[in-house]
Coordinates of C-alpha atoms and ligand atoms in Angstrom, one line a residue:
M1 CA 134.3 27.5 149.3
P2 CA 138.2 27.5 149.3
P3 CA 139.8 30.8 148.5
T4 CA 140.8 31.5 144.9
P5 CA 144.5 31.9 144.4
V6 CA 144.7 35.4 142.8
Q7 CA 148.0 37.0 142.1
S8 CA 146.9 40.4 140.9
A9 CA 143.8 42.4 141.6
S10 CA 141.0 41.6 139.1
N11 CA 138.1 42.9 141.3
T12 CA 137.3 46.3 142.6
V13 CA 135.8 47.2 146.0
K14 CA 134.1 50.6 146.4
L15 CA 134.1 52.0 150.0
S16 CA 131.7 54.4 151.7
P17 CA 133.1 57.8 152.6
R18 CA 133.6 56.6 156.2
G19 CA 135.5 53.5 155.0
A20 CA 137.7 55.6 152.6
N21 CA 138.4 58.1 155.5
R22 CA 139.7 55.2 157.6
L23 CA 142.3 54.3 155.0
K24 CA 143.1 58.0 154.4
D25 CA 143.7 58.3 158.1
G26 CA 146.3 55.5 157.9
H27 CA 144.4 52.5 159.2
V28 CA 144.5 49.4 157.1
W29 CA 141.1 47.7 158.0
V30 CA 137.7 48.5 156.6
Y31 CA 134.6 46.8 158.0
R32 CA 132.0 45.2 155.8
S33 CA 129.4 47.9 156.7
D34 CA 131.7 50.4 154.8
V35 CA 131.9 48.3 151.7
V36 CA 129.5 49.8 149.1
S37 CA 130.0 47.4 146.2
G38 CA 131.8 44.1 146.4
E39 CA 129.2 41.4 146.1
S40 CA 130.3 38.1 144.6
I41 CA 134.0 38.7 145.0
P42 CA 135.7 35.4 145.6
P43 CA 136.9 34.8 149.2
G44 CA 140.6 35.7 149.7
S45 CA 140.9 37.8 146.5
L46 CA 143.3 40.6 146.0
V47 CA 141.2 43.6 145.2
A48 CA 141.6 47.2 144.0
V49 CA 140.0 49.6 146.5
T50 CA 138.4 52.9 145.6
D51 CA 136.4 55.6 147.3
H52 CA 132.7 56.0 146.4
R53 CA 133.6 58.1 143.4
G54 CA 136.0 55.5 142.0
K55 CA 139.3 57.2 143.1
P56 CA 141.9 54.5 143.7
L57 CA 143.0 54.0 147.4
G58 CA 145.3 51.0 147.0
T59 CA 145.2 47.2 147.0
A60 CA 143.7 45.0 149.7
L61 CA 143.1 41.4 150.7
Y62 CA 139.4 40.7 150.7
S63 CA 137.6 38.4 153.2
S64 CA 134.0 37.3 152.3
S65 CA 133.4 36.2 155.9
S66 CA 135.2 38.3 158.5
Q67 CA 133.7 41.6 159.7
I68 CA 137.0 43.1 158.6
A69 CA 136.3 42.8 154.9
I70 CA 139.3 44.8 153.7
R71 CA 142.9 44.6 154.8
L72 CA 145.0 47.1 152.9
I73 CA 148.3 45.6 151.7
S74 CA 149.6 48.4 149.5
N75 CA 148.8 52.0 148.5
E76 CA 149.7 51.1 145.0
P77 CA 148.4 48.6 142.4
V78 CA 149.8 45.1 143.0
T79 CA 150.6 42.9 140.0
D80 CA 152.4 40.0 141.7
L81 CA 151.1 39.2 145.3
P82 CA 153.5 36.3 146.0
A83 CA 156.5 38.5 145.0
L84 CA 155.2 41.3 147.3
L85 CA 154.8 38.9 150.2
R86 CA 158.3 37.5 149.7
E87 CA 159.7 41.1 149.8
R88 CA 157.7 41.9 153.0
I89 CA 159.0 38.7 154.7
A90 CA 162.5 39.5 153.8
A91 CA 162.0 43.1 155.2
A92 CA 160.5 41.7 158.4
I93 CA 163.5 39.4 158.9
S94 CA 166.0 42.2 158.5
Y95 CA 164.0 44.4 160.9
R96 CA 164.4 41.7 163.6
A97 CA 168.1 41.3 162.7
R98 CA 168.6 45.0 163.7
L99 CA 166.4 45.0 166.8
V100 CA 166.3 41.6 168.4
R101 CA 169.0 40.7 170.9
D102 CA 169.9 37.9 173.3
T103 CA 167.6 35.3 171.8
D104 CA 167.0 32.8 169.1
A105 CA 163.3 33.0 169.7
Y106 CA 161.2 35.9 168.3
R107 CA 158.2 36.8 166.2
V108 CA 159.5 36.9 162.6
T109 CA 156.3 38.5 161.1
F110 CA 153.5 40.1 163.1
S111 CA 150.6 40.4 160.7
E112 CA 149.5 44.0 160.0
A113 CA 152.5 45.4 161.9
D114 CA 154.8 43.9 159.2
F115 CA 152.3 44.8 156.4
L116 CA 151.5 41.1 156.1
P117 CA 147.8 41.0 157.2
G118 CA 146.9 37.6 158.7
L119 CA 150.4 36.1 158.7
I120 CA 152.2 35.4 162.0
V121 CA 155.5 33.5 162.1
D122 CA 157.4 32.7 165.3
R123 CA 160.9 31.4 165.4
Y124 CA 162.1 29.0 168.1
N125 CA 165.7 28.3 167.4
D126 CA 165.7 26.0 164.3
L127 CA 161.9 25.6 164.2
L128 CA 159.3 28.0 162.7
S129 CA 155.7 28.1 163.7
V130 CA 153.3 29.7 161.2
Q131 CA 149.7 30.9 161.8
I132 CA 147.5 31.8 158.9
L133 CA 144.6 34.1 159.9
T134 CA 143.0 35.3 156.7
Q135 CA 141.4 33.8 153.6
A136 CA 144.0 35.4 151.3
M137 CA 147.0 34.1 153.2
D138 CA 145.5 30.6 153.1
S139 CA 145.6 30.2 149.3
A140 CA 148.0 27.6 148.0
V141 CA 150.1 30.1 146.0
V142 CA 150.5 32.3 149.0
R143 CA 151.4 29.5 151.3
E144 CA 154.0 28.3 148.8
A145 CA 155.6 31.7 148.5
V146 CA 155.7 32.2 152.3
I147 CA 157.3 28.8 153.0
A148 CA 159.8 29.3 150.3
E149 CA 160.9 32.7 151.5
L150 CA 161.1 31.6 155.1
G151 CA 163.1 28.6 154.1
L152 CA 165.5 30.6 152.0
R153 CA 166.2 33.3 154.6
L154 CA 166.1 31.3 157.9
K155 CA 166.9 27.7 156.9
P156 CA 164.7 26.2 159.5
A157 CA 165.0 22.4 160.3
A158 CA 161.1 22.4 160.2
V159 CA 158.1 24.6 159.7
V160 CA 154.9 23.8 161.6
E161 CA 151.5 25.3 161.0
R162 CA 149.6 26.1 164.2
V163 CA 145.8 26.1 163.5
D164 CA 143.3 28.0 165.6
P165 CA 140.0 26.4 164.7
R166 CA 138.0 29.5 165.8
V167 CA 139.9 31.7 163.3
R168 CA 139.3 29.3 160.5
D169 CA 135.6 29.2 161.4
L170 CA 135.4 33.1 161.4
E171 CA 137.0 33.2 158.0
S172 CA 134.8 30.3 156.7
L173 CA 137.9 28.3 155.9
P174 CA 137.8 24.5 155.9
L175 CA 139.2 23.0 159.1
R176 CA 142.8 21.9 159.1
Q177 CA 144.9 20.2 161.8
S178 CA 148.1 21.7 163.1
C179 CA 150.9 19.9 161.2
L180 CA 154.4 19.9 159.7
L181 CA 154.7 21.9 156.5
H182 CA 158.4 21.2 156.0
G183 CA 160.9 18.9 157.6
S184 CA 160.2 16.5 160.4
K185 CA 161.7 17.9 163.6
T186 CA 159.0 19.0 166.1
A187 CA 160.9 19.7 169.4
T188 CA 163.8 21.9 170.2
T189 CA 165.2 24.2 172.9
F190 CA 165.6 27.9 172.6
A191 CA 167.1 30.6 174.8
M192 CA 166.3 34.1 175.8
N193 CA 168.3 36.4 178.1
G194 CA 170.5 33.4 178.8
I195 CA 167.6 31.2 180.1
R196 CA 166.8 28.0 178.2
F197 CA 163.3 26.7 177.4
L198 CA 161.8 23.6 175.8
Y199 CA 159.6 23.9 172.7
E200 CA 157.2 21.3 171.4
A201 CA 155.7 22.5 168.2
L202 CA 152.7 20.2 168.0
E203 CA 151.7 19.7 171.6
G204 CA 149.1 21.5 173.7
Q205 CA 146.6 24.1 172.8
K206 CA 149.1 27.0 173.1
T207 CA 152.6 25.9 172.7
G208 CA 155.8 27.9 172.7
A209 CA 156.4 31.0 174.7
F210 CA 155.0 34.4 175.3
L211 CA 157.7 36.0 173.2
D212 CA 156.2 39.4 173.6
Q213 CA 157.3 39.3 177.3
R214 CA 160.9 38.5 176.5
E215 CA 162.2 42.1 177.3
N216 CA 160.0 42.4 180.3
Y217 CA 161.5 39.2 181.8
A218 CA 164.9 40.8 181.7
A219 CA 163.6 44.1 183.1
A220 CA 161.8 42.3 186.0
A221 CA 164.9 40.4 186.8
Q222 CA 166.8 43.6 187.4
Y223 CA 164.6 44.6 190.3
A224 CA 163.5 41.3 191.7
H225 CA 164.7 40.2 195.1
G226 CA 163.9 38.2 198.2
E227 CA 160.8 36.0 198.1
A228 CA 159.0 36.0 194.8
L229 CA 155.6 34.9 193.6
D230 CA 154.9 34.5 189.8
I231 CA 151.1 34.4 189.4
F232 CA 149.9 33.0 186.0
C233 CA 153.4 31.6 185.4
Y234 CA 152.5 29.3 182.4
Q235 CA 155.8 27.5 181.5
G236 CA 157.8 29.7 183.9
G237 CA 158.9 32.7 181.8
F238 CA 159.1 35.2 184.6
A239 CA 159.9 32.7 187.4
L240 CA 163.0 31.3 185.7
H241 CA 164.3 34.8 185.1
L242 CA 163.8 35.7 188.8
A243 CA 165.4 32.6 190.2
P244 CA 169.0 33.8 190.0
H245 CA 168.1 37.0 191.9
C246 CA 165.7 35.7 194.6
S247 CA 165.9 33.6 197.7
R248 CA 162.6 31.8 197.0
V249 CA 160.5 31.6 193.9
T250 CA 156.9 30.2 193.6
G251 CA 155.1 29.9 190.3
V252 CA 151.3 29.6 190.2
D253 CA 149.1 28.5 187.3
S254 CA 145.8 26.6 186.8
S255 CA 147.2 24.5 184.0
R256 CA 149.0 21.3 185.0
P257 CA 150.5 20.7 181.5
A258 CA 152.0 24.2 181.6
L259 CA 153.5 23.6 185.1
E260 CA 155.0 20.3 183.9
V261 CA 156.9 22.1 181.2
A262 CA 157.8 24.8 183.7
D263 CA 159.4 22.2 185.9
Q264 CA 161.3 20.7 182.9
N265 CA 162.5 24.2 182.0
A266 CA 163.6 24.7 185.6
A267 CA 165.7 21.5 185.4
L268 CA 167.4 22.9 182.2
N269 CA 168.5 26.0 184.1
R270 CA 169.2 24.7 187.6
R271 CA 172.3 26.0 189.3
D272 CA 173.6 25.1 192.8
N273 CA 173.5 28.6 194.1
Q274 CA 169.8 29.2 193.0
P275 CA 166.6 28.3 194.8
E276 CA 164.5 25.4 193.5
I277 CA 161.3 26.9 192.1
E278 CA 158.1 25.6 193.6
W279 CA 155.2 25.2 191.2
I280 CA 151.6 25.3 192.5
E281 CA 148.6 24.3 190.5
A282 CA 145.8 26.6 191.6
N283 CA 143.2 29.2 190.7
A284 CA 145.0 32.5 191.1
F285 CA 142.0 34.3 192.5
D286 CA 141.5 31.7 195.2
L287 CA 145.1 31.4 196.0
L288 CA 145.6 35.2 196.3
R289 CA 142.5 35.4 198.5
D290 CA 143.8 32.7 200.8
Y291 CA 147.4 34.0 200.9
S292 CA 146.4 37.6 201.6
T293 CA 143.9 36.7 204.3
S294 CA 146.6 34.6 206.0
H295 CA 149.0 37.6 205.7
R296 CA 151.6 36.0 203.6
Q297 CA 154.4 38.4 202.6
Y298 CA 156.6 38.6 199.5
D299 CA 159.2 40.9 198.1
T300 CA 158.4 40.5 194.4
I301 CA 155.1 39.6 192.8
I302 CA 154.4 39.1 189.1
L303 CA 150.9 39.3 187.7
D304 CA 150.5 38.2 184.1
P305 CA 146.9 37.1 183.6
P306 CA 145.3 35.9 180.4
P307 CA 143.3 38.7 178.5
F308 CA 140.2 39.5 180.6
A309 CA 138.7 41.9 178.1
K310 CA 138.1 40.1 174.8
S311 CA 135.8 42.9 173.6
K312 CA 134.9 46.5 174.6
R313 CA 131.8 45.1 176.3
D314 CA 134.0 43.3 178.9
L315 CA 135.9 46.4 179.9
E316 CA 134.3 47.1 183.3
A317 CA 134.3 43.4 184.4
A318 CA 137.9 43.1 183.2
L319 CA 139.0 46.1 185.2
R320 CA 137.3 44.7 188.3
G321 CA 139.3 41.4 187.8
Y322 CA 142.6 43.3 187.4
K323 CA 141.8 45.4 190.4
E324 CA 141.1 42.4 192.6
L325 CA 144.4 40.7 191.7
N326 CA 146.4 43.8 192.0
L327 CA 144.8 44.8 195.3
R328 CA 145.6 41.5 196.9
A329 CA 149.2 41.5 195.5
L330 CA 149.8 45.0 196.9
K331 CA 148.6 43.9 200.3
M332 CA 151.1 41.0 200.3
L333 CA 154.2 43.0 199.3
R334 CA 156.6 44.1 202.0
P335 CA 157.7 47.7 202.0
G336 CA 160.3 48.1 199.2
G337 CA 158.7 45.3 197.3
I338 CA 158.4 45.1 193.6
L339 CA 155.1 44.6 191.6
V340 CA 155.3 43.6 188.0
T341 CA 151.8 43.7 186.6
C342 CA 150.7 43.1 183.1
S343 CA 147.6 43.2 180.8
C344 CA 147.5 41.8 177.3
S345 CA 144.0 43.0 176.5
F346 CA 144.0 45.5 173.7
H347 CA 140.7 46.9 175.0
I348 CA 142.4 48.0 178.3
S349 CA 144.3 51.2 177.5
Q350 CA 147.5 52.2 179.3
A351 CA 145.4 54.9 181.0
N352 CA 142.7 52.4 182.1
F353 CA 145.4 50.1 183.5
Q354 CA 147.2 52.9 185.4
E355 CA 143.9 54.2 186.8
M356 CA 143.0 50.7 188.0
L357 CA 146.4 50.4 189.7
R358 CA 146.0 53.8 191.3
S359 CA 142.7 52.8 192.8
A360 CA 144.0 49.4 193.9
A361 CA 146.9 51.1 195.7
L362 CA 144.6 53.5 197.4
D363 CA 142.3 50.7 198.7
A364 CA 145.3 48.7 199.8
D365 CA 146.7 51.7 201.6
R366 CA 150.0 51.5 199.8
T367 CA 152.0 53.9 197.7
L368 CA 153.2 52.9 194.3
R369 CA 156.2 54.4 192.6
L370 CA 156.5 53.6 188.9
I371 CA 159.9 52.3 187.9
E372 CA 159.1 51.3 184.3
L373 CA 156.1 51.5 182.0
R374 CA 156.7 48.8 179.4
G375 CA 155.0 47.2 176.5
Q376 CA 155.6 44.3 174.1
A377 CA 159.0 43.2 172.9
K378 CA 160.4 44.9 169.7
D379 CA 159.7 41.9 167.5
H380 CA 156.0 42.7 168.0
P381 CA 156.1 46.1 166.4
I382 CA 153.4 48.7 167.1
L383 CA 152.1 50.5 164.0
L384 CA 150.9 53.9 165.3
N385 CA 148.3 54.0 162.6
V386 CA 146.8 50.7 163.7
P387 CA 146.2 50.9 167.4
E388 CA 145.2 47.2 167.5
T389 CA 148.9 46.3 167.1
A390 CA 149.6 47.7 170.6
Y391 CA 148.2 45.4 173.3
L392 CA 150.7 44.5 176.0
K393 CA 151.1 46.7 179.1
C394 CA 153.7 45.9 181.8
V395 CA 154.1 48.2 184.8
I396 CA 157.0 47.7 187.2
A397 CA 156.5 49.6 190.4
A398 CA 158.1 49.8 193.9
V399 CA 155.7 49.6 196.8
S400 CA 155.9 51.4 200.1
Ligands
LIG1 N1 153.5 34.7 182.5 C1 153.4 33.7 181.4 C2 152.2 33.9 180.5 C3 150.9 33.8 181.2 S1 149.6 33.4 180.1 C4 154.7 33.8 180.6 O1 155.4 34.8 180.7 O2 155.0 32.8 179.9 C5 148.3 33.2 181.2 C6 148.3 31.9 182.1 O3 147.3 32.0 183.0 C7 148.1 30.6 181.3 O4 149.2 29.8 181.6 C8 146.9 30.0 182.0 O5 147.0 28.6 182.2 C9 146.8 30.7 183.3 N2 145.5 30.9 183.9 C10 144.3 31.3 183.3 N3 143.3 31.4 184.2 C11 143.9 31.2 185.4 C12 143.4 31.2 186.8 N4 142.2 31.5 187.1 N5 144.3 30.9 187.8 C13 145.6 30.5 187.5 N6 146.1 30.5 186.3 C14 145.3 30.8 185.2

């Protein structure tokens, strides 16, 4: 059933004491198991939320399908949802204007972290990429308001919707294809920290860049030297930033399409006094095993794997995976070498990650000195009340 476009809350959802306490504690999600009354509420409705005694707690977006039934959008009654969303988008844009530097590519809205649950908008120069992750955000009236506000404030040449079929399935939304919502341009170039990248809005399963790593690229470049290895390089984000500072750079990824774009990106940035980057298509685990047993040595190694822990259940296996990678990298670093190691799994805490590194260094018989403990770029804000908004860890360390 398609979501009903509702502008003001005409339904009320009552929460269990545990659900109400979550909201009183500052979180914005309530799970279905804590919804006491709420049957037959249309998917994607704007709802008034109360505790079990009927005391108002605010206004939320309701999902009839997700385990997260309630996403709080305001502590107050809301009478005009499209107007509220337009205000929030304008506020998210001015937040970036104050904090984002050296780029024309950044996350414009980051869902809960911008009080816009289920709306992610990325900007790549003159193109915008929109992801809609909840029933309420999928309604026609909300889509119209969102596109109108983005158009007014950012004047993009085009707006593309990127569809993740799994998300639509979880939210019981009808399948849609990724497509243009406005304009006709689908390719552009963007820049970060003075490095240029290609962007194809409608190609591949994940297009665009890992914008959350933008500030970590610049940080890594400060310490990188000598021979560098960028493992899980995707379209070359770290490798391209290292090239001006290193004598040799090798990027490794298992995705050939990603490496093809990486090579085109390298051509965009090539300078005579810089090494040509070598791209290797390989499984990172196999390659690191081969290289470390044949005693290859590097001065700078980047590890930026995909999320190994998709849920809490995967924690132990994920930590073993991280440890294997980090152990091998540590063995391959020359004294004075730099390790830049990342995890984008929310379920791995900063403490888990550091403990894994400590134990890898011990096993590799190396000493690690922490240079920087970093996280996601400022355009991916972290809401302290909503721990799920903090997910990226990036440790930069010197090895001896
Ligand atoms: N460092 C990149 C982002 C990495 S995303 C950047 O800053 O842009 C993770 C990458 O790991 C993806 O490109 C994916 O293709 C690659 N990948 C996943 N599993 C892999 C494996 N076993 N071996 C090598 N690459 C892998």
